[in-house]
Amino acid sequence: MSSKKIITERNLELSKDIDKRRIPQHIAIIMDGNGRWATKKGLPRSFGHNKGVNVLKEIITASKNLGCRVLTVFAFSTENWTRPSKEVDYLINLFGNVLRKEIEEIHSESIKIKFIGDLSPFPETLKSILQRAESLTQNNQDFILNVCVNYGGRQEIVKAAKEIALKSFTGEIKASEVNEELFNSELLTKGVNDPELLIRTSGEKRISNFLLWQLAYSEIYITDVLWPDFNEVEFLKAIIDYQSRNRRFGGIESLSNESFEDSYCS
Ligand code: IPE
Ligand code: IPE
Ligand code: MG
């Protein structure tokens, strides 16, 4: 996962359209379409998952080079347990194998890796690989990679509510002190700002229980490209699209109070 730029003519062309001062600092990605990619090629779904890992490596490098600081990727949802056990087992093994192989390079690139979700149902061997990766990279400063595994947005919100209820019961906090900031501090993503941009591949127009709280005001970019076909060029297209958006956060961008009166109350 070398941080050397992968410069192709197309990348170079697109890079010129990117405003380097307005790079989203936190990008979330629903990496979807691995199974369909493999099936289309007459291959087992596992081939799609393997190819998806290479794409993730390319996108980590691309986002780091661009000046993004945090990437949060959806690797396994709380609902993915409903898949055939062979596929679930394959994915669980894949996480461990990939991490074992890549962790030194992740560390040498000064990437801090974090696993977000309920790790408790995973086998002990995987848990210890994940925990070792987190502790090895915990002081790295250049980039944060959040990998959401056995993650569900609703479960995360319920867990935060339980923590707050418990603290209120023990008198650590008063109910009147519960606000967005406090709630945020109980989420698994505490300490990082919300994603400015959510990318979902494979054309599905849903959030699938991903970062329900954190995506409140994220820009959403959906592409039909399946995750194994996603690459740096597609990533740069998402950034360019993001930069063309007018983020209003419920306000009105161009009208002051005075011009509101002029425009609407004449
Ligand atoms: C995303 O690809 C990876 C995981 C959910 C683990 P899918 O496996 O969902 O692929 P499709 O959506 O069935 O094509
Ligand atoms: C979302 O993809 C979860 C991950 C990418 C890990 P899914 O394929 O599980 O989502 P649905 O089933 O299309 O909503
Ligand atoms: Mg899917």
XYZ file of N, CA and C and ligand atoms in Angstrom:
827
model
N 0.833 -1.199 0.000
C 0.000 0.000 0.000
C 0.868 1.250 0.000
N 1.749 1.318 -0.978
C 2.683 2.436 -1.005
C 1.929 3.743 -1.192
N 2.405 4.803 -0.536
C 1.698 6.081 -0.673
C 2.164 6.833 -1.915
N 3.028 6.189 -2.713
C 3.417 6.816 -3.980
C 2.159 7.014 -4.803
N 2.080 8.129 -5.528
C 0.867 8.386 -6.299
C 0.798 7.443 -7.491
N -0.402 6.898 -7.704
C -0.586 6.067 -8.882
C -1.015 7.045 -9.973
N -0.054 7.498 -10.776
C -0.414 8.534 -11.739
C -0.708 7.921 -13.103
N -1.943 8.033 -13.503
C -2.310 7.641 -14.852
C -2.775 8.930 -15.519
N -2.900 8.904 -16.852
C -3.335 10.124 -17.549
C -4.695 10.593 -17.043
N -5.592 9.613 -16.817
C -6.956 9.952 -16.387
C -6.938 10.575 -14.985
N -6.114 10.013 -14.102
C -6.007 10.565 -12.744
C -5.549 12.004 -12.803
N -4.526 12.214 -13.655
C -3.919 13.534 -13.763
C -4.944 14.544 -14.251
N -5.726 14.109 -15.255
C -6.760 14.954 -15.839
C -7.791 15.334 -14.769
N -8.259 14.337 -14.004
C -9.277 14.583 -12.974
C -8.718 15.396 -11.816
N -7.451 15.123 -11.453
C -6.841 15.833 -10.324
C -6.893 17.341 -10.535
N -6.790 17.767 -11.802
C -6.804 19.206 -12.092
C -8.140 19.840 -11.721
N -9.210 19.030 -11.733
C -10.547 19.565 -11.420
C -10.819 19.579 -9.923
N -9.878 19.093 -9.129
C -10.124 18.998 -7.682
C -9.558 20.206 -6.954
N -10.396 20.785 -6.104
C -9.957 21.910 -5.285
C -9.292 21.332 -4.030
N -7.979 21.450 -3.963
C -7.214 20.809 -2.873
C -7.560 21.400 -1.498
N -8.201 22.591 -1.504
C -8.557 23.203 -0.215
C -9.902 22.693 0.303
N -10.614 21.926 -0.540
C -11.946 21.458 -0.107
C -12.076 19.938 -0.209
N -11.037 19.276 0.263
C -11.071 17.808 0.278
C -11.873 17.369 1.512
N -12.873 16.496 1.360
C -13.571 16.015 2.562
C -12.566 15.359 3.504
N -12.622 15.745 4.764
C -11.635 15.229 5.728
C -12.010 13.857 6.260
N -13.295 13.522 6.153
C -13.756 12.196 6.579
C -14.697 11.647 5.498
N -14.320 10.528 4.942
C -15.137 9.898 3.898
C -15.591 8.523 4.398
N -16.877 8.255 4.253
C -17.414 6.941 4.630
C -17.757 6.194 3.337
N -17.521 4.891 3.349
C -17.806 4.115 2.125
C -18.562 2.829 2.444
N -19.679 2.622 1.737
C -20.358 1.323 1.766
C -19.838 0.565 0.542
N -18.952 -0.371 0.812
C -18.264 -1.085 -0.276
C -19.176 -2.236 -0.711
N -20.031 -1.966 -1.681
C -21.056 -2.966 -2.015
C -20.902 -3.467 -3.455
N -21.323 -4.706 -3.672
C -21.372 -5.256 -5.030
C -20.350 -6.357 -5.305
N -19.659 -6.810 -4.269
C -18.638 -7.855 -4.469
C -19.233 -9.136 -5.060
N -20.374 -9.552 -4.493
C -20.992 -10.811 -4.919
C -21.459 -10.726 -6.360
N -22.145 -9.627 -6.690
C -22.654 -9.475 -8.057
C -21.519 -9.419 -9.076
N -20.431 -8.785 -8.685
C -19.264 -8.683 -9.584
C -18.758 -10.089 -9.920
N -18.652 -10.925 -8.897
C -18.138 -12.281 -9.118
C -19.145 -13.108 -9.926
N -20.420 -13.020 -9.539
C -21.458 -13.814 -10.214
C -21.512 -13.482 -11.707
N -21.400 -12.202 -12.014
C -21.411 -11.766 -13.417
C -20.297 -12.414 -14.230
N -19.204 -12.698 -13.544
C -18.055 -13.294 -14.215
C -18.073 -14.822 -14.114
N -19.156 -15.359 -13.547
C -19.255 -16.812 -13.403
C -18.338 -17.351 -12.315
N -17.965 -16.485 -11.375
C -17.037 -16.897 -10.305
C -17.774 -16.993 -8.971
N -17.231 -17.739 -8.005
C -17.826 -17.744 -6.668
C -17.748 -16.343 -6.045
N -18.693 -16.016 -5.159
C -18.752 -14.688 -4.550
C -17.446 -14.313 -3.826
N -16.751 -15.328 -3.329
C -15.509 -15.069 -2.593
C -14.488 -14.301 -3.453
N -14.515 -14.533 -4.781
C -13.570 -13.826 -5.650
C -13.828 -12.317 -5.596
N -15.111 -11.979 -5.485
C -15.463 -10.559 -5.389
C -14.940 -9.945 -4.102
N -15.032 -10.712 -3.011
C -14.539 -10.195 -1.731
C -13.016 -10.006 -1.785
N -12.331 -10.969 -2.418
C -10.857 -10.839 -2.536
C -10.468 -9.619 -3.351
N -11.148 -9.446 -4.483
C -10.828 -8.301 -5.342
C -11.143 -6.999 -4.591
N -12.202 -7.046 -3.783
C -12.599 -5.868 -3.018
C -11.512 -5.396 -2.057
N -10.734 -6.318 -1.531
C -9.648 -5.955 -0.612
C -8.593 -5.116 -1.363
N -8.262 -5.534 -2.598
C -7.268 -4.766 -3.374
C -7.767 -3.359 -3.666
N -9.084 -3.269 -3.930
C -9.659 -1.945 -4.208
C -9.547 -1.069 -2.960
N -9.829 -1.660 -1.809
C -9.745 -0.877 -0.570
C -8.326 -0.334 -0.389
N -7.336 -1.156 -0.671
C -5.944 -0.690 -0.519
C -5.691 0.517 -1.426
N -6.186 0.425 -2.670
C -5.998 1.531 -3.613
C -6.686 2.809 -3.123
N -7.868 2.644 -2.529
C -8.637 3.829 -2.100
C -8.046 4.442 -0.822
N -7.474 3.601 0.041
C -6.795 4.160 1.226
C -5.648 5.052 0.755
N -4.843 4.533 -0.159
C -3.702 5.302 -0.677
C -4.181 6.589 -1.347
N -5.232 6.454 -2.165
C -5.732 7.625 -2.901
C -6.255 8.685 -1.939
N -6.988 8.273 -0.913
C -7.556 9.294 -0.020
C -6.475 9.943 0.830
N -5.494 9.155 1.234
C -4.393 9.703 2.028
C -3.605 10.723 1.181
N -3.322 10.352 -0.056
C -2.579 11.261 -0.946
C -3.330 12.554 -1.214
N -4.641 12.457 -1.219
C -5.470 13.621 -1.527
C -5.544 14.601 -0.359
N -5.249 14.113 0.857
C -5.310 15.001 2.020
C -6.513 14.733 2.902
N -7.252 13.661 2.614
C -8.340 13.242 3.502
C -7.680 12.667 4.766
N -8.329 12.800 5.914
C -7.712 12.340 7.172
C -8.337 11.058 7.732
N -9.623 10.829 7.421
C -10.304 9.666 8.001
C -11.131 8.953 6.930
N -10.978 7.644 6.883
C -11.795 6.825 5.989
C -12.522 5.800 6.865
N -13.851 5.735 6.740
C -14.623 4.752 7.514
C -15.327 3.832 6.529
N -14.957 2.559 6.551
C -15.511 1.635 5.554
C -16.372 0.564 6.221
N -17.441 0.192 5.500
C -18.360 -0.825 6.000
C -17.899 -2.173 5.450
N -17.420 -3.032 6.337
C -16.881 -4.320 5.891
C -17.813 -5.482 6.220
N -18.584 -5.361 7.319
C -19.484 -6.461 7.706
C -20.562 -5.883 8.619
N -21.800 -6.036 8.217
C -22.882 -5.432 9.002
C -23.474 -6.448 9.981
N -24.219 -5.933 10.951
C -24.887 -6.828 11.911
C -25.894 -7.723 11.176
N -26.327 -7.293 9.995
C -27.295 -8.086 9.218
C -26.597 -9.119 8.327
N -25.292 -8.959 8.108
C -24.590 -9.888 7.208
C -24.472 -11.304 7.783
N -24.763 -11.479 9.103
C -24.764 -12.830 9.684
C -25.838 -13.703 9.062
N -26.838 -13.082 8.429
C -27.931 -13.866 7.833
C -27.491 -14.543 6.526
N -26.292 -14.265 6.067
C -25.800 -14.916 4.835
C -25.435 -16.371 5.124
N -25.318 -17.173 4.074
C -24.927 -18.573 4.310
C -23.644 -18.629 5.135
N -23.565 -19.617 6.055
C -22.434 -19.641 6.990
C -21.091 -19.764 6.265
N -21.102 -20.390 5.081
C -19.846 -20.507 4.317
C -19.306 -19.131 3.939
N -20.214 -18.245 3.538
C -19.777 -16.899 3.142
C -19.326 -16.106 4.370
N -20.085 -16.244 5.470
C -19.708 -15.543 6.708
C -18.320 -16.010 7.146
N -18.101 -17.318 7.152
C -16.790 -17.861 7.568
C -15.682 -17.358 6.644
N -15.997 -17.301 5.363
C -14.996 -16.840 4.399
C -14.587 -15.398 4.723
N -15.599 -14.574 4.984
C -15.314 -13.163 5.266
C -14.499 -13.011 6.549
N -14.867 -13.774 7.567
C -14.159 -13.684 8.848
C -12.691 -14.099 8.673
N -12.465 -15.170 7.915
C -11.083 -15.592 7.648
C -10.326 -14.544 6.850
N -11.051 -13.967 5.888
C -10.420 -12.956 5.031
C -9.928 -11.763 5.865
N -10.758 -11.304 6.807
C -10.349 -10.159 7.640
C -9.022 -10.475 8.335
N -8.960 -11.657 8.953
C -7.754 -12.036 9.694
C -6.547 -12.147 8.781
N -6.733 -12.827 7.631
C -5.599 -13.031 6.719
C -5.081 -11.722 6.151
N -6.019 -10.858 5.744
C -5.607 -9.583 5.146
C -4.842 -8.756 6.174
N -5.365 -8.737 7.377
C -4.749 -7.905 8.406
C -3.352 -8.404 8.762
N -3.238 -9.724 8.881
C -1.921 -10.306 9.191
C -0.903 -9.896 8.132
N -1.358 -9.921 6.871
C -0.456 -9.629 5.748
C -0.127 -8.133 5.639
N -1.105 -7.295 5.941
C -0.968 -5.866 5.625
C -0.585 -4.982 6.808
N -0.651 -5.508 8.027
C -0.555 -4.625 9.192
C 0.771 -3.860 9.262
N 1.872 -4.519 8.883
C 3.168 -3.823 8.956
C 3.182 -2.627 8.014
N 2.633 -2.844 6.817
C 2.611 -1.739 5.854
C 1.665 -0.617 6.307
N 0.531 -1.011 6.870
C -0.420 -0.008 7.394
C 0.307 0.836 8.449
N 1.044 0.154 9.311
C 1.774 0.837 10.384
C 2.872 1.741 9.805
N 3.597 1.224 8.816
C 4.698 2.023 8.262
C 4.166 3.253 7.516
N 2.899 3.202 7.101
C 2.283 4.364 6.439
C 1.675 5.334 7.455
N 1.938 5.096 8.735
C 1.423 5.941 9.819
C -0.108 6.020 9.832
N -0.727 4.878 9.549
C -2.194 4.801 9.579
C -2.624 4.194 10.914
N -3.569 4.867 11.550
C -4.144 4.324 12.789
C -5.399 3.547 12.405
N -5.411 2.252 12.717
C -6.572 1.451 12.332
C -7.464 1.198 13.548
N -8.775 1.318 13.313
C -9.729 1.069 14.404
C -10.857 0.189 13.876
N -11.304 -0.727 14.709
C -12.421 -1.581 14.308
C -13.647 -1.132 15.065
N -14.681 -0.831 14.329
C -15.880 -0.257 14.917
C -17.012 -1.258 14.803
N -17.559 -1.647 15.935
C -18.640 -2.621 15.931
C -18.495 -3.519 17.146
N -19.377 -4.493 17.232
C -19.336 -5.423 18.367
C -18.474 -6.626 17.974
N -17.259 -6.662 18.497
C -16.321 -7.722 18.100
C -16.581 -9.021 18.862
N -17.459 -8.960 19.885
C -17.585 -10.118 20.793
C -17.952 -11.448 20.105
N -18.769 -11.468 19.040
C -19.090 -12.791 18.468
C -17.969 -13.397 17.608
N -16.911 -12.647 17.346
C -15.852 -13.167 16.470
C -14.965 -14.173 17.207
N -14.347 -15.110 16.447
C -13.452 -16.073 17.083
C -12.301 -15.362 17.800
N -11.800 -15.981 18.870
C -10.732 -15.380 19.682
C -9.513 -15.004 18.829
N -9.163 -15.875 17.855
C -7.969 -15.599 17.035
C -8.155 -14.287 16.266
N -9.333 -14.101 15.693
C -9.572 -12.865 14.945
C -9.558 -11.671 15.896
N -10.229 -11.839 17.042
C -10.274 -10.722 18.003
C -8.868 -10.279 18.374
N -7.978 -11.257 18.603
C -6.641 -10.841 19.043
C -5.862 -10.202 17.881
N -6.101 -10.638 16.639
C -5.436 -9.981 15.489
C -5.914 -8.514 15.399
N -7.228 -8.330 15.563
C -7.791 -6.976 15.455
C -7.250 -6.088 16.587
N -7.231 -6.650 17.797
C -6.768 -5.853 18.945
C -5.283 -5.502 18.819
N -4.499 -6.483 18.319
C -3.062 -6.207 18.149
C -2.834 -5.100 17.109
N -3.622 -5.151 16.032
C -3.496 -4.131 14.978
C -3.840 -2.754 15.543
N -4.874 -2.709 16.375
C -5.263 -1.419 16.962
C -4.176 -0.897 17.893
N -3.631 -1.779 18.719
C -2.649 -1.250 19.682
C -1.326 -0.909 19.004
N -0.949 -1.682 17.971
C 0.287 -1.357 17.237
C 0.216 0.036 16.603
N -0.967 0.388 16.084
C -1.079 1.621 15.285
C -1.698 2.789 16.057
N -1.939 2.603 17.360
C -2.749 3.600 18.092
C -2.146 5.009 18.139
N -0.805 5.118 18.011
C -0.206 6.458 18.076
C 0.080 7.059 16.700
N -0.309 6.353 15.647
C -0.063 6.878 14.297
C -0.917 8.116 14.043
N -0.324 9.068 13.353
C -0.939 10.398 13.263
C -1.451 10.783 11.875
N -0.974 10.095 10.823
C -1.232 10.647 9.490
C -2.643 10.401 8.964
N -3.244 9.292 9.391
C -4.506 8.899 8.764
C -5.232 7.925 9.681
N -6.555 8.020 9.726
C -7.332 7.052 10.520
C -8.161 6.183 9.573
N -8.039 4.884 9.736
C -8.872 3.950 8.979
C -9.807 3.244 9.954
N -11.098 3.572 9.875
C -12.101 2.890 10.698
C -12.722 1.772 9.873
N -12.601 0.556 10.347
C -13.207 -0.569 9.629
C -14.414 -1.040 10.446
N -15.598 -0.904 9.867
C -16.816 -1.279 10.599
C -17.095 -2.756 10.391
N -16.973 -3.521 11.467
C -17.213 -4.973 11.408
C -18.237 -5.357 12.478
N -19.181 -6.179 12.079
C -20.337 -6.457 12.926
C -20.868 -5.130 13.492
N -21.042 -4.211 12.564
C -21.495 -2.869 12.919
C -22.938 -2.664 12.451
N -23.735 -2.022 13.296
C -25.088 -1.605 12.923
C -25.352 -0.253 13.565
N -25.860 0.683 12.784
C -26.108 2.030 13.293
C -27.130 2.054 14.426
N -28.196 1.262 14.284
C -29.217 1.242 15.343
C -28.644 0.676 16.637
N -27.885 -0.411 16.506
C -27.287 -1.029 17.692
C -26.358 -0.034 18.387
N -25.615 0.743 17.577
C -24.695 1.729 18.151
C -25.465 2.794 18.942
N -26.597 3.222 18.398
C -27.404 4.255 19.064
C -28.013 3.697 20.360
N -28.501 2.466 20.302
C -29.083 1.851 21.506
C -28.006 1.703 22.589
N -26.810 1.294 22.163
C -25.711 1.118 23.123
C -25.388 2.463 23.807
N -25.340 3.525 23.015
C -25.052 4.853 23.579
C -26.153 5.255 24.560
N -27.416 4.990 24.191
C -28.542 5.349 25.061
C -28.449 4.584 26.387
N -28.052 3.309 26.303
C -27.913 2.496 27.520
C -26.836 3.064 28.434
N -25.688 3.436 27.841
C -24.580 4.006 28.628
C -25.035 5.263 29.350
N -25.784 6.105 28.624
C -26.241 7.372 29.200
C -27.250 7.096 30.323
N -28.142 6.134 30.073
C -29.142 5.789 31.100
C -28.436 5.311 32.375
N -27.396 4.503 32.175
C -26.653 3.966 33.312
C -25.957 5.090 34.093
N -25.338 6.015 33.355
C -24.644 7.130 34.006
C -25.633 8.029 34.737
N -26.820 8.136 34.191
C -27.846 8.958 34.834
C -28.327 8.252 36.112
N -28.467 6.933 36.018
C -28.916 6.137 37.172
C -27.913 6.224 38.323
N -26.609 6.183 37.983
C -25.593 6.226 39.044
C -25.302 7.660 39.497
N -25.923 8.633 38.845
C -25.751 10.033 39.249
C -24.541 10.706 38.613
N -23.872 9.985 37.698
C -22.691 10.573 37.046
C -23.075 11.776 36.167
N -24.269 11.680 35.577
C -24.788 12.822 34.802
C -26.263 13.040 35.142
N -26.729 14.266 34.857
C -28.159 14.543 35.057
C -28.848 14.446 33.690
N -30.123 14.071 33.706
C -30.868 13.962 32.437
C -30.803 15.281 31.675
N -30.804 16.395 32.425
C -30.790 17.704 31.766
C -29.467 17.977 31.053
N -28.437 17.171 31.357
C -27.130 17.385 30.703
C -26.999 16.612 29.387
N -28.008 15.789 29.082
C -27.917 14.989 27.848
C -28.161 15.906 26.644
N -27.163 15.987 25.797
C -27.302 16.776 24.575
C -26.566 16.058 23.438
N -26.543 16.657 22.271
C -25.935 15.994 21.110
C -24.457 15.685 21.354
N -23.782 16.624 21.987
C -22.342 16.452 22.215
C -22.086 15.232 23.121
N -22.884 15.147 24.180
C -22.729 14.027 25.110
C -23.073 12.702 24.418
N -24.154 12.730 23.644
C -24.568 11.522 22.929
C -23.456 11.061 21.979
N -22.910 12.035 21.249
C -21.805 11.777 20.311
C -20.633 11.100 21.009
N -20.380 11.530 22.246
C -19.215 11.015 22.966
C -19.421 9.565 23.412
N -20.640 9.056 23.301
C -20.905 7.649 23.640
C -20.924 6.761 22.402
N -20.758 7.365 21.222
C -20.791 6.565 19.994
C -19.433 5.923 19.736
N -19.443 4.873 18.921
C -18.190 4.150 18.647
C -17.211 5.009 17.851
N -17.730 6.047 17.195
C -16.877 6.918 16.379
C -16.413 8.150 17.156
N -16.557 8.124 18.479
C -16.237 9.340 19.273
C -14.814 9.852 18.942
N -14.729 11.169 18.918
C -13.416 11.761 18.656
C -13.179 12.128 17.205
N -13.983 11.607 16.285
C -13.808 12.041 14.884
C -15.047 12.791 14.414
N -14.816 13.783 13.559
C -15.943 14.539 13.028
C -16.774 13.658 12.094
N -18.018 14.050 11.892
C -18.897 13.273 11.007
C -18.366 13.293 9.569
N -18.678 12.247 8.794
C -18.212 12.233 7.397
C -18.878 13.355 6.593
N -18.079 14.034 5.796
C -18.666 15.023 4.889
C -19.258 14.324 3.672
N -18.705 13.147 3.362
C -19.115 12.450 2.135
C -19.330 10.965 2.406
N -20.449 10.434 1.909
C -20.698 8.980 1.921
C -20.714 8.495 0.475
N -19.897 7.490 0.200
C -19.904 6.876 -1.133
C -20.533 5.493 -0.999
N -21.489 5.160 -1.873
C -21.977 3.774 -1.920
C -21.831 3.264 -3.349
N -21.196 2.136 -3.488
C -21.043 1.534 -4.811
C -22.194 0.571 -5.064
N -22.320 0.135 -6.291
C -23.258 -0.892 -6.778
C -24.690 -0.399 -6.957
N -24.892 0.902 -6.862
C -26.174 1.487 -7.259
C -27.307 1.420 -6.260
N -27.114 0.736 -5.124
C -28.220 0.656 -4.148
C -28.392 2.016 -3.471
N -29.663 2.437 -3.387
C -29.916 3.781 -2.843
C -30.423 3.659 -1.419
N -29.611 3.078 -0.561
C -29.998 2.973 0.856
C -28.750 3.016 1.730
N -29.022 3.216 3.022
C -27.912 3.358 3.974
C -27.572 2.021 4.629
N -28.519 1.073 4.618
C -28.288 -0.274 5.165
C -27.720 -0.256 6.593
N -28.290 0.600 7.446
C -27.938 0.619 8.875
C -26.496 1.068 9.145
N -25.973 1.901 8.246
C -24.592 2.396 8.399
C -24.623 3.791 9.031
N -23.860 4.045 10.035
C -23.609 5.375 10.612
C -24.850 6.285 10.641
N -25.945 5.777 11.189
C -27.209 6.512 11.107
C -27.135 7.906 11.724
N -26.445 8.013 12.827
C -26.308 9.319 13.503
C -25.339 10.217 12.732
N -24.193 9.645 12.393
C -23.083 10.427 11.848
C -23.348 10.957 10.432
N -24.263 10.298 9.692
C -24.489 10.699 8.299
C -25.565 11.783 8.169
N -25.981 12.350 9.315
C -27.117 13.289 9.315
C -27.004 14.343 8.206
N -25.810 14.883 7.996
C -25.658 15.926 6.984
C -24.569 15.627 5.953
N -24.253 14.342 5.794
C -23.232 13.977 4.805
C -23.810 14.098 3.396
N -22.947 14.445 2.465
C -23.329 14.391 1.056
C -23.260 12.926 0.633
N -24.236 12.499 -0.161
C -24.277 11.082 -0.558
C -23.962 10.950 -2.049
N -22.998 10.105 -2.350
C -22.623 9.844 -3.752
C -22.841 8.365 -4.026
N -23.744 8.087 -4.963
C -24.017 6.681 -5.303
C -23.557 6.424 -6.729
N -22.777 5.386 -6.910
C -22.336 5.025 -8.255
C -22.772 3.598 -8.562
N -23.079 3.327 -9.831
C -23.456 1.964 -10.236
C -22.251 1.025 -10.277
N -21.062 1.579 -10.261
C -19.854 0.748 -10.322
C -19.843 -0.208 -9.125
N -19.584 -1.476 -9.379
C -19.506 -2.459 -8.289
C -18.164 -2.277 -7.573
N -18.141 -2.536 -6.277
C -16.923 -2.233 -5.498
C -15.644 -2.829 -6.128
N -15.652 -4.079 -6.598
C -14.398 -4.610 -7.152
C -13.921 -3.860 -8.410
N -14.828 -3.105 -9.059
C -14.429 -2.313 -10.233
C -14.131 -0.860 -9.858
N -14.353 -0.502 -8.615
C -14.101 0.877 -8.169
C -12.582 1.086 -8.154
N -12.159 2.302 -8.379
C -10.709 2.564 -8.405
C -10.455 4.044 -8.142
N -9.206 4.456 -8.282
C -8.858 5.838 -7.955
C -9.594 6.833 -8.854
N -9.752 6.482 -10.130
C -10.452 7.392 -11.040
C -11.903 7.583 -10.573
N -12.576 6.491 -10.223
C -13.965 6.584 -9.743
C -14.019 7.382 -8.439
N -13.009 7.212 -7.621
C -12.926 7.929 -6.345
C -12.785 9.436 -6.598
N -11.920 9.791 -7.534
C -11.735 11.216 -7.842
C -13.028 11.816 -8.402
N -13.767 11.010 -9.168
C -15.062 11.497 -9.693
C -16.009 11.816 -8.535
N -15.988 10.969 -7.501
C -16.855 11.207 -6.329
C -16.459 12.502 -5.626
N -15.161 12.762 -5.541
C -14.690 13.985 -4.874
C -15.109 15.218 -5.685
N -14.977 15.120 -7.012
C -15.358 16.253 -7.870
C -16.862 16.516 -7.726
N -17.653 15.457 -7.699
C -19.094 15.604 -7.543
C -19.410 16.270 -6.190
N -18.726 15.797 -5.149
C -18.902 16.375 -3.806
C -18.610 17.879 -3.827
N -17.536 18.237 -4.526
C -17.135 19.654 -4.524
C -18.095 20.535 -5.316
N -18.965 19.896 -6.114
C -19.937 20.699 -6.872
C -21.206 20.933 -6.052
N -21.301 20.302 -4.868
C -22.524 20.412 -4.069
C -22.560 21.733 -3.295
N -23.774 22.145 -2.999
C -23.986 23.338 -2.195
C -24.489 22.867 -0.835
N -23.602 22.814 0.150
C -23.973 22.269 1.474
C -24.644 23.372 2.285
N -25.931 23.254 2.468
C -26.662 24.358 3.108
C -26.978 24.109 4.572
N -26.964 22.871 5.020
C -27.259 22.533 6.419
C -28.551 23.186 6.905
N -29.545 23.234 6.039
C -30.845 23.777 6.433
C -30.974 25.266 6.243
N -29.865 25.918 5.887
C -29.917 27.368 5.720
C -30.166 27.738 4.271
N -29.953 29.003 3.991
C -30.088 29.494 2.615
C -28.754 30.134 2.285
N -28.138 29.671 1.217
C -26.767 30.114 0.996
C -26.631 31.583 0.638
N -27.447 32.038 -0.319
C -27.085 33.327 -0.896
C -27.927 34.503 -0.444
N -28.989 34.243 0.364
C -29.859 35.357 0.709
C -29.650 35.841 2.144
N -29.402 37.096 2.324
C -29.354 37.660 3.673
C -30.797 37.995 4.050
N -31.046 38.396 5.304
C -32.405 38.758 5.718
C -32.983 39.852 4.844
N -32.102 40.782 4.528
C -32.566 41.926 3.752
C -33.039 41.469 2.369
N -32.199 40.625 1.737
C -32.587 40.230 0.391
C -33.786 39.286 0.424
N -33.977 38.571 1.573
C -35.180 37.735 1.715
C -36.411 38.621 1.597
N -36.379 39.738 2.346
C -37.524 40.653 2.294
C -37.726 41.132 0.859
N -36.596 41.519 0.220
C -36.700 42.054 -1.136
C -37.290 41.020 -2.091
N -36.848 39.744 -1.926
C -37.249 38.746 -2.911
C -38.647 38.207 -2.695
N -39.052 38.089 -1.413
C -40.299 37.361 -1.181
C -41.448 38.231 -0.679
N -41.168 39.399 -0.150
C -42.245 40.140 0.516
C -42.614 41.417 -0.205
N -42.393 41.465 -1.494
C -42.696 42.725 -2.179
C -44.181 42.798 -2.539
C -20.284 -6.104 -0.085
O -20.593 -6.866 -1.205
C -19.460 -6.864 0.925
C -20.197 -7.276 2.130
C -21.408 -6.958 2.423
C -19.475 -8.087 3.069
P -21.795 -7.897 -1.182
O -21.295 -9.194 -0.681
O -22.964 -7.328 -0.478
O -22.103 -8.020 -2.720
P -23.534 -7.986 -3.409
O -24.217 -6.747 -2.946
O -24.247 -9.239 -2.981
O -23.238 -7.966 -4.873
C -23.975 -3.201 3.284
O -24.096 -4.021 2.175
C -22.986 -3.794 4.247
C -21.583 -3.800 3.796
C -21.116 -3.249 2.708
C -20.691 -4.459 4.692
P -25.221 -5.144 2.094
O -25.044 -5.813 0.774
O -25.187 -6.008 3.289
O -26.542 -4.277 2.136
P -27.996 -4.570 1.550
O -28.355 -5.965 1.964
O -27.908 -4.435 0.049
O -28.866 -3.521 2.138
Mg -24.483 -6.131 -1.048
